Coordinates of C-alpha atoms and ligand atoms in Angstrom, one line a residue:
M1 CA 0.2 0.0 0.1
S2 CA 1.4 3.5 -0.8
G3 CA 1.9 6.4 1.7
T4 CA 0.9 9.6 0.7
N5 CA 4.3 10.5 1.3
Q6 CA 5.3 9.7 -2.2
R7 CA 3.8 12.5 -4.2
I8 CA 4.0 12.9 -7.8
D9 CA 5.8 16.3 -9.1
G10 CA 2.7 18.9 -10.4
R11 CA 4.8 21.5 -11.4
R12 CA 6.8 18.9 -13.7
L13 CA 3.3 17.4 -15.0
W14 CA 2.1 21.0 -15.9
D15 CA 5.0 21.5 -17.9
S16 CA 4.6 18.5 -20.1
L17 CA 1.3 19.4 -20.5
M18 CA 2.2 22.9 -21.6
E19 CA 4.9 21.0 -24.0
M20 CA 2.6 18.5 -25.4
A21 CA -0.1 22.1 -26.4
Q22 CA 2.9 23.4 -28.5
I23 CA 2.2 20.2 -30.7
G24 CA -0.4 21.8 -32.8
A25 CA -1.2 24.9 -30.5
T26 CA -3.9 26.7 -32.1
P27 CA -4.3 31.3 -32.2
K28 CA -7.1 30.9 -29.4
G29 CA -5.5 28.4 -27.2
G30 CA -6.3 25.4 -28.1
V31 CA -5.1 22.4 -29.8
R32 CA -5.6 20.9 -33.5
R33 CA -3.6 17.7 -33.4
L34 CA -5.9 15.5 -35.7
A35 CA -5.3 11.5 -35.4
L36 CA -2.1 10.3 -37.8
S37 CA -1.8 13.4 -39.3
D38 CA 1.8 15.1 -39.4
V39 CA 1.1 16.9 -36.3
D40 CA -0.3 14.5 -34.9
R41 CA 3.2 11.7 -35.5
A42 CA 4.9 15.2 -33.8
G43 CA 2.6 14.2 -30.7
R44 CA 3.8 11.0 -30.8
D45 CA 7.5 11.3 -32.1
R46 CA 7.7 13.6 -28.3
F47 CA 5.6 11.1 -26.4
R48 CA 8.1 8.0 -27.7
A49 CA 11.1 10.0 -26.8
L50 CA 9.4 11.4 -23.6
C51 CA 9.0 7.7 -22.3
E52 CA 12.6 6.6 -24.0
Q53 CA 14.0 9.5 -21.7
A54 CA 12.5 7.6 -18.5
G55 CA 13.3 4.3 -19.1
L56 CA 10.6 2.9 -20.6
S57 CA 10.4 0.7 -23.5
V58 CA 8.3 1.6 -26.4
R59 CA 5.8 -0.8 -28.6
V60 CA 3.5 0.3 -31.5
D61 CA 0.8 -2.1 -32.6
A62 CA -0.6 -2.1 -36.2
L63 CA -3.3 0.1 -35.5
G64 CA -0.1 2.3 -34.1
N65 CA -1.7 2.1 -30.4
M66 CA 1.8 2.8 -28.2
F67 CA 2.9 1.0 -25.3
A68 CA 5.6 2.5 -23.2
R69 CA 6.6 -0.7 -20.7
R70 CA 8.2 -0.5 -17.5
P71 CA 9.2 -4.1 -16.3
G72 CA 7.8 -5.5 -12.9
R73 CA 9.8 -7.4 -10.1
D74 CA 7.6 -10.7 -11.0
P75 CA 8.5 -11.7 -15.1
N76 CA 4.9 -13.6 -14.4
R77 CA 2.4 -11.4 -13.4
L78 CA 0.1 -9.9 -16.2
P79 CA 1.0 -5.4 -16.6
V80 CA -1.0 -2.9 -14.9
L81 CA -1.8 -0.5 -17.9
F82 CA -2.9 3.4 -18.0
G83 CA -3.5 6.4 -20.1
S84 CA -5.9 7.7 -22.7
H85 CA -5.3 9.3 -26.4
L86 CA -2.6 12.2 -27.6
D87 CA -5.6 13.0 -30.7
S88 CA -7.7 15.7 -30.6
Q89 CA -10.9 17.4 -32.3
P90 CA -10.3 20.0 -35.2
S91 CA -10.7 22.7 -32.0
G92 CA -10.1 20.8 -29.2
G93 CA -8.6 21.9 -25.7
K94 CA -5.0 21.1 -24.6
F95 CA -6.3 18.2 -21.7
D96 CA -8.6 16.1 -23.5
G97 CA -6.7 13.2 -24.0
A98 CA -3.1 14.6 -23.1
L99 CA -4.0 14.3 -19.5
G100 CA -4.4 10.9 -19.2
V101 CA -1.1 10.2 -21.1
I102 CA 0.8 12.8 -19.5
A103 CA -0.1 12.1 -16.1
G104 CA 0.9 8.4 -16.7
L105 CA 3.9 9.7 -17.9
E106 CA 4.8 11.3 -14.8
A107 CA 3.4 8.9 -12.9
M108 CA 6.5 5.8 -14.5
R109 CA 9.2 9.6 -14.1
T110 CA 7.9 9.6 -9.9
L111 CA 8.5 5.8 -9.6
N112 CA 12.2 6.0 -11.2
D113 CA 12.7 9.4 -9.0
L114 CA 11.4 7.1 -5.7
G115 CA 13.5 4.6 -7.1
I116 CA 10.6 1.5 -6.5
T117 CA 10.3 -1.4 -9.2
T118 CA 6.4 -2.6 -8.7
E119 CA 5.3 -6.1 -8.5
A120 CA 3.9 -5.8 -12.3
P121 CA 5.4 -4.4 -15.0
L122 CA 3.4 -1.2 -16.5
E123 CA 2.5 -0.3 -19.1
L124 CA 1.8 3.4 -20.5
V125 CA -0.7 3.5 -23.5
N126 CA -1.6 6.0 -26.3
W127 CA -5.1 5.1 -27.9
T128 CA -4.9 6.1 -31.4
D129 CA -7.8 8.1 -32.7
E130 CA -10.3 8.5 -29.5
E131 CA -11.6 11.4 -31.4
G132 CA -13.4 9.9 -34.6
S133 CA -13.4 13.0 -36.3
R134 CA -10.8 12.4 -39.1
F135 CA -12.4 9.1 -40.4
G136 CA -15.8 8.9 -38.7
K137 CA -14.8 5.9 -36.2
S138 CA -14.1 7.3 -32.6
L139 CA -12.3 4.9 -30.3
M140 CA -10.7 3.6 -33.0
G141 CA -7.3 2.0 -31.7
S142 CA -9.1 0.9 -28.4
G143 CA -12.1 -0.8 -30.5
V144 CA -9.8 -2.4 -32.7
W145 CA -7.7 -3.8 -30.0
A146 CA -10.8 -4.8 -27.8
G147 CA -12.1 -6.6 -31.0
I148 CA -15.1 -4.4 -31.5
Y149 CA -14.2 -3.0 -35.0
D150 CA -12.7 -5.4 -37.8
Q151 CA -9.1 -4.3 -38.5
A152 CA -9.1 -4.7 -42.0
E153 CA -12.7 -2.2 -42.5
T154 CA -11.0 0.1 -40.0
E155 CA -7.3 0.4 -41.9
A156 CA -10.1 1.1 -44.8
L157 CA -11.8 4.2 -43.8
A158 CA -11.3 7.1 -45.2
D159 CA -11.2 10.7 -44.5
L160 CA -12.7 13.2 -46.5
E161 CA -9.7 13.5 -49.1
G162 CA -9.5 10.1 -49.4
N163 CA -6.5 9.0 -47.2
T164 CA -7.3 5.7 -45.7
V165 CA -6.2 5.1 -42.0
G166 CA -3.5 2.5 -43.4
A167 CA -2.0 5.1 -46.0
S168 CA -1.9 7.3 -42.8
L169 CA -0.6 5.0 -40.2
D170 CA 2.3 4.5 -43.0
A171 CA 2.7 7.9 -44.3
I172 CA 3.5 8.8 -40.3
G173 CA 5.6 5.4 -40.2
Y174 CA 3.0 4.1 -37.2
R175 CA 2.4 0.7 -38.5
G176 CA 3.9 -1.4 -36.0
P177 CA 4.5 -4.7 -36.0
E178 CA 2.2 -5.7 -33.2
P179 CA -1.4 -7.3 -34.0
A180 CA -3.6 -4.9 -32.5
R181 CA -5.2 -7.1 -30.0
A182 CA -6.1 -7.1 -26.8
F183 CA -3.7 -9.2 -24.7
P184 CA -4.0 -10.0 -20.9
A185 CA -3.6 -7.6 -18.5
D186 CA -4.2 -6.8 -15.1
A187 CA -5.9 -3.8 -15.1
Y188 CA -6.6 -0.2 -17.2
F189 CA -6.9 3.0 -15.7
E190 CA -7.5 6.3 -17.2
L191 CA -7.4 9.6 -15.9
H192 CA -9.7 11.8 -17.8
I193 CA -10.9 15.3 -17.7
E194 CA -14.8 15.4 -17.1
Q195 CA -15.9 17.0 -19.6
G196 CA -19.4 18.2 -17.9
P197 CA -20.3 20.4 -15.0
I198 CA -20.8 18.3 -12.1
L199 CA -17.7 17.8 -10.2
E200 CA -17.4 21.8 -10.8
R201 CA -21.1 22.5 -9.8
E202 CA -20.2 20.3 -6.6
K203 CA -16.4 21.6 -5.9
K204 CA -15.2 18.1 -5.5
Q205 CA -11.6 17.4 -7.0
I206 CA -11.8 13.5 -8.4
G207 CA -14.5 11.6 -10.3
I208 CA -14.6 7.9 -9.1
V209 CA -15.9 6.7 -12.0
T210 CA -17.8 4.0 -12.0
G211 CA -18.8 2.8 -15.1
G212 CA -20.5 4.7 -18.9
Q213 CA -24.0 4.8 -19.5
A214 CA -25.7 2.4 -21.5
Q215 CA -27.4 4.1 -25.3
V216 CA -29.9 3.4 -27.9
W217 CA -29.0 4.9 -31.3
Y218 CA -31.6 5.6 -34.4
D219 CA -31.7 6.7 -37.6
A220 CA -35.1 8.7 -38.4
A221 CA -36.4 9.1 -42.1
A222 CA -39.8 11.2 -41.9
T223 CA -41.4 10.7 -45.7
G224 CA -44.6 13.2 -46.0
Q225 CA -45.3 14.8 -49.7
D226 CA -43.6 17.7 -51.2
S227 CA -46.3 20.3 -52.4
H228 CA -46.9 24.2 -52.7
A229 CA -46.6 26.4 -49.6
G230 CA -48.8 28.9 -51.4
T231 CA -51.2 26.7 -52.7
T232 CA -51.3 23.6 -50.1
P233 CA -54.1 23.8 -47.1
P234 CA -53.8 22.1 -44.0
S235 CA -55.9 19.5 -44.6
T236 CA -53.7 17.9 -47.3
R237 CA -50.0 18.5 -46.1
R238 CA -47.8 15.8 -45.2
D239 CA -45.1 17.6 -44.0
A240 CA -42.3 15.6 -43.4
L241 CA -40.6 18.6 -40.7
V242 CA -43.3 19.0 -39.1
C243 CA -43.5 15.1 -38.1
A244 CA -40.0 15.6 -37.2
A245 CA -40.4 18.9 -35.1
R246 CA -42.6 16.8 -32.5
V247 CA -40.4 13.8 -32.7
I248 CA -37.9 16.1 -31.2
D249 CA -40.1 17.6 -28.7
L250 CA -41.1 13.9 -27.6
V251 CA -37.4 13.2 -27.6
D252 CA -36.6 15.9 -25.0
R253 CA -39.9 15.2 -23.5
I254 CA -38.8 11.6 -22.5
M255 CA -35.2 12.7 -21.9
R256 CA -36.6 15.6 -19.2
A257 CA -39.0 13.1 -17.4
R258 CA -36.0 11.1 -16.6
G259 CA -34.6 14.3 -14.5
E260 CA -30.8 14.6 -14.9
D261 CA -29.9 11.6 -15.6
G262 CA -31.7 11.2 -18.7
R263 CA -30.3 12.2 -22.2
G264 CA -32.0 12.1 -25.4
T265 CA -31.0 13.9 -28.9
V266 CA -31.2 14.6 -31.7
G267 CA -28.3 16.2 -33.5
Q268 CA -28.6 15.5 -37.1
L269 CA -31.0 17.1 -39.8
V270 CA -31.7 16.8 -43.5
V271 CA -34.6 18.8 -44.7
V272 CA -35.4 17.8 -48.7
P273 CA -35.7 19.8 -50.6
N274 CA -35.0 22.4 -47.9
S275 CA -37.0 25.0 -50.3
R276 CA -39.2 28.1 -47.9
N277 CA -41.2 27.6 -50.3
V278 CA -41.5 23.8 -50.1
V279 CA -44.0 21.8 -47.6
P280 CA -41.0 19.2 -46.6
G281 CA -41.7 15.8 -48.3
E282 CA -38.4 14.1 -46.3
V283 CA -36.4 14.9 -43.3
R284 CA -33.7 12.5 -42.5
F285 CA -32.6 12.4 -38.6
S286 CA -30.8 11.3 -35.8
V287 CA -32.3 10.1 -32.1
E288 CA -30.4 8.9 -29.6
F289 CA -30.5 8.4 -25.7
R290 CA -28.8 7.6 -23.1
H291 CA -29.3 6.7 -19.2
P292 CA -27.2 5.1 -16.6
D293 CA -29.4 2.0 -15.9
P294 CA -30.0 -0.4 -19.1
A295 CA -33.4 -1.3 -18.0
E296 CA -34.4 2.7 -18.4
V297 CA -32.9 2.9 -21.8
D298 CA -34.9 -0.4 -22.6
R299 CA -38.3 1.3 -21.3
I300 CA -37.3 4.5 -23.6
A301 CA -37.0 2.7 -26.4
A302 CA -40.9 0.8 -25.6
E303 CA -42.2 4.3 -24.8
F304 CA -40.5 6.3 -27.6
T305 CA -41.1 4.1 -30.7
P306 CA -45.0 3.6 -30.4
H307 CA -45.3 7.6 -29.8
A308 CA -43.4 8.8 -32.5
Q309 CA -45.5 6.7 -34.9
A310 CA -48.4 7.7 -33.1
L311 CA -47.6 11.5 -34.1
A312 CA -46.1 10.8 -37.3
R313 CA -50.4 9.2 -38.3
E314 CA -51.1 12.7 -37.3
C315 CA -49.5 14.3 -39.6
G316 CA -49.9 11.9 -42.6
V317 CA -46.1 10.9 -42.7
E318 CA -44.4 7.5 -43.2
L319 CA -41.7 7.4 -40.3
S320 CA -39.1 5.0 -40.6
L321 CA -37.1 4.3 -37.4
A322 CA -33.5 2.1 -37.4
E323 CA -32.3 1.2 -34.1
L324 CA -28.8 1.4 -34.8
F325 CA -27.5 -0.2 -32.1
R326 CA -28.3 -0.6 -28.1
I327 CA -25.5 -0.6 -25.5
P328 CA -25.4 -1.8 -22.7
A329 CA -24.0 0.2 -19.8
Q330 CA -20.1 -1.0 -19.3
P331 CA -20.1 -0.9 -15.5
F332 CA -16.2 -0.4 -14.4
D333 CA -14.4 -3.6 -12.3
P334 CA -15.9 -2.6 -8.3
A335 CA -11.8 -3.5 -6.8
C336 CA -10.2 -1.0 -9.5
V337 CA -13.1 1.6 -9.2
D338 CA -12.1 0.9 -5.4
L339 CA -8.6 1.4 -5.5
V340 CA -9.3 5.1 -7.0
R341 CA -11.7 5.7 -4.2
Q342 CA -9.4 5.0 -1.6
A343 CA -6.9 6.9 -3.4
A344 CA -8.6 9.9 -3.3
S345 CA -9.7 9.7 0.5
R346 CA -6.4 8.5 1.6
L347 CA -5.1 12.0 -0.2
G348 CA -8.2 13.7 1.7
Y349 CA -9.5 14.9 -2.1
S350 CA -13.0 15.7 -2.3
A351 CA -14.9 12.9 -4.9
R352 CA -18.1 11.7 -5.4
E353 CA -19.1 8.6 -7.7
I354 CA -20.2 9.4 -11.3
V355 CA -21.1 7.4 -14.8
S356 CA -19.6 8.7 -17.6
G357 CA -21.9 10.6 -19.9
A358 CA -19.1 10.4 -22.9
G359 CA -17.6 7.8 -24.7
H360 CA -13.9 6.7 -23.5
D361 CA -11.4 4.0 -24.3
A362 CA -11.6 2.8 -21.0
V363 CA -15.1 2.1 -22.1
Y364 CA -13.6 -0.8 -24.5
V365 CA -10.8 -2.1 -22.7
A366 CA -13.3 -2.6 -20.0
Q367 CA -14.8 -5.5 -22.1
H368 CA -11.7 -7.2 -21.9
V369 CA -9.6 -5.7 -18.6
P370 CA -10.6 -4.9 -15.4
T371 CA -11.2 -1.3 -15.4
A372 CA -11.7 2.0 -13.7
M373 CA -11.5 6.0 -14.5
I374 CA -10.9 9.3 -12.7
F375 CA -12.4 12.5 -13.3
T376 CA -11.0 16.0 -12.8
P377 CA -13.6 19.2 -13.3
C378 CA -13.0 21.1 -16.4
K379 CA -14.5 24.9 -16.1
D380 CA -17.5 25.2 -17.0
G381 CA -17.8 21.6 -17.9
L382 CA -16.3 22.6 -21.6
S383 CA -14.5 20.5 -24.0
H384 CA -14.2 19.7 -27.5
N385 CA -13.3 23.2 -27.4
E386 CA -10.1 25.2 -27.5
A387 CA -11.1 27.1 -24.1
E388 CA -10.8 23.9 -22.7
S389 CA -9.4 24.6 -18.9
I390 CA -8.0 22.9 -15.9
E391 CA -6.1 24.4 -13.3
P392 CA -3.0 22.9 -12.3
G393 CA -4.3 21.6 -9.1
E394 CA -7.6 19.8 -10.4
A395 CA -4.4 17.7 -13.0
E396 CA -1.8 17.7 -9.9
A397 CA -4.7 15.9 -7.7
G398 CA -6.0 13.6 -10.5
A399 CA -2.5 12.4 -11.2
Q400 CA -1.9 11.3 -7.9
V401 CA -4.8 9.3 -7.9
L402 CA -4.0 7.8 -10.8
F403 CA -0.1 7.3 -9.3
E404 CA -1.4 5.6 -6.3
A405 CA -4.4 3.6 -7.7
V406 CA -1.6 2.2 -10.7
L407 CA 1.4 1.2 -7.9
A408 CA -1.5 -0.2 -5.3
R409 CA -2.9 -2.3 -7.9
A410 CA 0.3 -3.2 -9.6
N411 CA 1.7 -4.6 -5.8
R412 CA -1.3 -5.9 -4.7
A413 CA -1.0 -9.3 -2.9
L414 CA -2.2 -12.2 -5.3
A415 CA -4.4 -15.6 -3.8
Ligands
ZN1 ZN1 -11.0 12.6 -24.6

């Protein structure tokens, strides 16, 4: 068990975060480090150099996922993994992903300073393309690693210029020789900014993340009839946009009926023909619901479909609702979550349990490896934004909890 006298170096952590933020820095104080771009290569090269300076040996797998290993005392023990991602949104912030990777590096450096050899080996991970903003598939590296995405299909995905994932990996020199496949590991820990307002609002330093929430996604298409805006009386209109508007309102009402835990969003809408003097005959839109409780997501789905169909009938519109997927909540491993809870408590940090609203690499890794996450607050809950901001003390607290949870797991007594 580690004691609270083993402290990471908050200043060194912050300096390294600011150094990484220089790579792809934007004029408004954010970062643009798109996955598998030349800027991503520069970030990866820098990360690799810093790892090697810390005595770690770096492997790269076929999807460009990077693993920086520090040996343990017991060669038979499985590695304890921790990390996050270094890619960013096109106008992203300095901390989304980078915090977890650089805090992991700081944990390795602290172990070096303290002369500690852990029982289990440690591996710091930089997952490829968490954001999905270039090739359209988020959690790409961890998704292939976890066997959720097919590797060949993923390598064939192309960006808007027609560059494929495979060609881009080759272009930046990060298609590694290791298979991109889950290997046995003892645990995975990921520190990440919350990307939401809860910790800041409640003045909590640490979020003990208990899992990811359940989701159901739909592609919706409302089909009515195009007609003249000036000559079509109400009785003969089949207005697909009015139908979509009522369904959007239904999504919002279903969400709000669940209180603060509900999520329901229509974020995409395509109106055809999209002309100001035509009653729109076709609207395609997205619908998604999320909730921490998978049973509640099932109830939402059972409620949403018939109500939406009833609204469509009132509009004289055909509504097709294709359910794209329904994913159960991904609970994290209770023993790993407890190590985060214990570390926060021992360090005297204010903390609360929280369910992750966003997707994270940890949610996919958790399908194979006992996993937990640590959240830290971010200013105004803002992320995927160049103004994304955290305080040095918040980064330090999160990194200290990560360090202690990893150390406790790597040195735990095996039954
Ligand atoms: Zn992220």
